[in-house]
Amino acid sequence: MNIVVQKYGGSSVGDIERIQRVAKRIIKKKEEGFLPVVVVSAMGDNTDILLDMAYQISSNPPKREIDMLISTGEQVSIALLSMALQTLGHDAISLTGPQVGIKTEGHHTKSRIADIDDKVLRKHLENNRIIIVAGFQGSNQDSDITTLGRGGSDTTAVALAGKLQCPCEIYTDVDGIYSLDPRMYSNAKKLDTISYEEMLEMASLGAGVMHTRAIELAQKYRIPILVASSMEEKPGTIIKESEQNMESAVITGLAIDNNDVLITLNNVPYSIAITAEIFDRLAKKDINIDMISQTSPKDHSVNISFTTPKGDLEDAKSALQLITTKFQEISTQVNDKISKLSVVGIGMRSHSGVAAQIFVLLAKANIEVQMVTTSEIKISYVIDPKDQQKAVELIASEFDL
Amino acid sequence: MNIVVQKYGGSSVGDIERIQRVAKRIIKKKEEGFLPVVVVSAMGDNTDILLDMAYQISSNPPKREIDMLISTGEQVSIALLSMALQTLGHDAISLTGPQVGIKTEGHHTKSRIADIDDKVLRKHLENNRIIIVAGFQGSNQDSDITTLGRGGSDTTAVALAGKLQCPCEIYTDVDGIYSLDPRMYSNAKKLDTISYEEMLEMASLGAGVMHTRAIELAQKYRIPILVASSMEEKPGTIIKESEQNMESAVITGLAIDNNDVLITLNNVPYSIAITAEIFDRLAKKDINIDMISQTSPKDHSVNISFTTPKGDLEDAKSALQLITTKFQEISTQVNDKISKLSVVGIGMRSHSGVAAQIFVLLAKANIEVQMVTTSEIKISYVIDPKDQQKAVELIASEFDL
């Protein structure tokens, strides 16, 4: 029995016609000799409509009841999809997260999957029945309905594939993973494969189609994930373990992020205690910090720069207020017009000089680099947004993205 | 701890404002010293919207999936109502039918409550927590979600009250039970109390606010039910066991039904076998038959008349087709313009002559009675619709309804 987990997102089941189209795709897969276990999200903007009602009642509605409320969205989808399959003459059964045995732990609205009791799942698979599972949900030890937060339905799909040790297919509104956003560079290439590590970097840069947690889970269970279009019959991209031949490409992808701000603290006394205090105060306010750089000390002081999402800026400012009150010599500077380009590639592990190669490229085009950070498989550059398009084209062309 | 079960119907929780109003009523009850267990229906026409989607997929969608689909309606209501209560500072928890331990048996979309496991219920009651229960639903022995069919939420409420041995309050869009429809007779009196038996007769005549199954269950567990308005703070009607003093009123209510047709079979051979065959054929088509009368035999043949709901007429005609093909001497006649008036009252048990008293009333007014049937606490008359208003006024005035 070739089991396969398929996941269809909210826009793929956005109306009755689309649900019927998804049913036909599932049947096609079955006729190819597979037994599909299908995870679906809530229809279209159903979750938002439900949340809107909750926020009419309270600006901070109790999270257990939020889960009780929004979990109905997926339940509607699975019932309708199962009806569509049965109407087309195929044995199918819908199961909610709790019914399929998804046990969760942690807080309501952002629970984690602790385990899957696969008893019910196995029973229906033995009967050769297509199982339709409500994504994004499970039940905790109190038998309360819980939801999994962002990327929840993908996580359900990957966790089921992990439990069943079978491949996972994520059908969505894009047709695969691109080396860079095709809206930024029309020649951008769709990747046939990408490694878990590269996809994690791309996803954490906001460029990926999937949430990092689902990719991490797939990596943990060594489950290959196909990302493909739910609308068109085209080959997508497979996320899997890196292979030798993948290393021939130095750079796999280029992520472009315009949602960060660059904060610089000038004239910081050169002391590890003070640097630690600065980042501790930011951490206590739950401020996400991505790139960090520090100049060499000069006259016993340094300049520290870091990038943070625009949404965290106000909190960051209030944290820094405390710092500048205590250390009056420090001055702060915010640049909210920056562009962050990140090149990602497993190949960088074995190819040195990529950072330098890009510096040369940018210098020739008179593009100033305001900040640069590197990790094992990623290099990020902060540049002026006016130079972004040119830099993207230069890098994409140089590395054949 | 004075537990009380309250039930709020779909129009009472039709929008966020109404849900907030219901929350305030629940809190008022709690402040009066009661601990409410609250059963709610789906918001407004939510169930119809869900069913409409199902029928877009199939004219006969699988019933298990219908239950999976429509049970989400009540789940949305309970989550929002619990949020509203918590936002107003009261401890509350929502529970689905399966979570509250409602075990069902029988077919999907029309299951019956087999038992209630009150473990979860008792735990929350001990914590003095307002429990909000999804009406109309439970789970069967396969742990599938089931719904209870017509009158389901009322049945949930009465069953919970039966298990907890506490009173039950049904809040709805009418303010109580009337002796007759106030739209038919503006002086109609709202009853303070009505017996289970009378309410059952009224309900089965379509005149009642509640479905007969909920009333039967209340009668079985001897649970008093208050029927009152969810909008206004007015005393309603209590349905309870009959009392001695209730017998002083001969007639409690008058039900008017314009949804029946009168079918007459003329020249039926006088044979119990043939009569049995006629009703057997009708029963096999699930045709509801209310009143039946048969004339005395004359020339070895009789005339048989019965009433049936208009909705069953086509099925009835096709059943009778078989009869008239087999027994060609039988002719049939359909009168779809009839009015059925039924007087109901426990007092009739001890007062004889009510039927005659009404015959005299109607005769004086030249109102022709086409058919009459009697039971222990009910007498039904079929008359011409043109005489209906006059007959209603005469009877209501004579018996002080």
CSV table of N, CA and C in Angstrom, one decimal, chain A residues 278-288 308 311-322:
chain,number,residue,atom,x,y,z
A,278,ILE,N,22.2,45.6,26.5
A,278,ILE,CA,21.4,46.1,25.4
A,278,ILE,C,20.6,45.0,24.8
A,279,PHE,N,21.2,43.9,24.5
A,279,PHE,CA,20.5,42.8,23.8
A,279,PHE,C,19.5,42.1,24.8
A,280,ASP,N,19.9,42.1,26.1
A,280,ASP,CA,19.0,41.5,27.1
A,280,ASP,C,17.7,42.3,27.2
A,281,ARG,N,17.8,43.6,27.2
A,281,ARG,CA,16.6,44.5,27.2
A,281,ARG,C,15.7,44.3,26.0
A,282,LEU,N,16.4,44.1,24.8
A,282,LEU,CA,15.6,43.9,23.6
A,282,LEU,C,14.9,42.5,23.7
A,283,ALA,N,15.6,41.5,24.2
A,283,ALA,CA,15.1,40.2,24.2
A,283,ALA,C,13.9,40.1,25.2
A,284,LYS,N,14.0,40.9,26.3
A,284,LYS,CA,12.9,40.9,27.3
A,284,LYS,C,11.6,41.4,26.7
A,285,LYS,N,11.7,42.3,25.6
A,285,LYS,CA,10.5,42.8,25.0
A,285,LYS,C,10.1,41.9,23.8
A,286,ASP,N,10.7,40.8,23.6
A,286,ASP,CA,10.4,39.8,22.6
A,286,ASP,C,10.7,40.4,21.2
A,287,ILE,N,11.7,41.2,21.1
A,287,ILE,CA,12.1,41.8,19.8
A,287,ILE,C,13.0,40.9,19.0
A,288,ASN,N,12.5,40.5,17.8
A,288,ASN,CA,13.3,39.7,16.9
A,288,ASN,C,14.4,40.4,16.3
A,308,THR,N,15.8,44.6,12.6
A,308,THR,CA,14.6,44.0,13.3
A,308,THR,C,13.4,44.3,12.4
A,311,GLY,N,7.6,45.8,12.5
A,311,GLY,CA,6.5,45.6,13.5
A,311,GLY,C,7.1,45.7,14.9
A,312,ASP,N,8.4,45.4,15.1
A,312,ASP,CA,9.0,45.4,16.5
A,312,ASP,C,9.6,46.8,16.8
A,313,LEU,N,9.5,47.7,15.8
A,313,LEU,CA,10.3,49.0,16.0
A,313,LEU,C,9.9,49.8,17.2
A,314,GLU,N,8.5,49.9,17.5
A,314,GLU,CA,8.1,50.7,18.6
A,314,GLU,C,8.6,50.2,19.9
A,315,ASP,N,8.5,48.8,20.0
A,315,ASP,CA,9.0,48.1,21.2
A,315,ASP,C,10.5,48.3,21.4
A,316,ALA,N,11.2,48.2,20.3
A,316,ALA,CA,12.6,48.4,20.3
A,316,ALA,C,13.0,49.8,20.8
A,317,LYS,N,12.3,50.8,20.3
A,317,LYS,CA,12.6,52.1,20.7
A,317,LYS,C,12.4,52.3,22.2
A,318,SER,N,11.4,51.7,22.7
A,318,SER,CA,11.1,51.9,24.2
A,318,SER,C,12.2,51.2,25.0
A,319,ALA,N,12.7,50.1,24.5
A,319,ALA,CA,13.8,49.4,25.2
A,319,ALA,C,15.0,50.2,25.1
A,320,LEU,N,15.3,50.8,24.0
A,320,LEU,CA,16.5,51.6,23.8
A,320,LEU,C,16.5,52.9,24.6
A,321,GLN,N,15.3,53.4,24.8
A,321,GLN,CA,15.1,54.6,25.6
A,321,GLN,C,15.7,54.4,27.0
A,322,LEU,N,15.5,53.2,27.6
A,322,LEU,CA,16.1,52.9,28.9
A,322,LEU,C,17.6,52.9,28.9
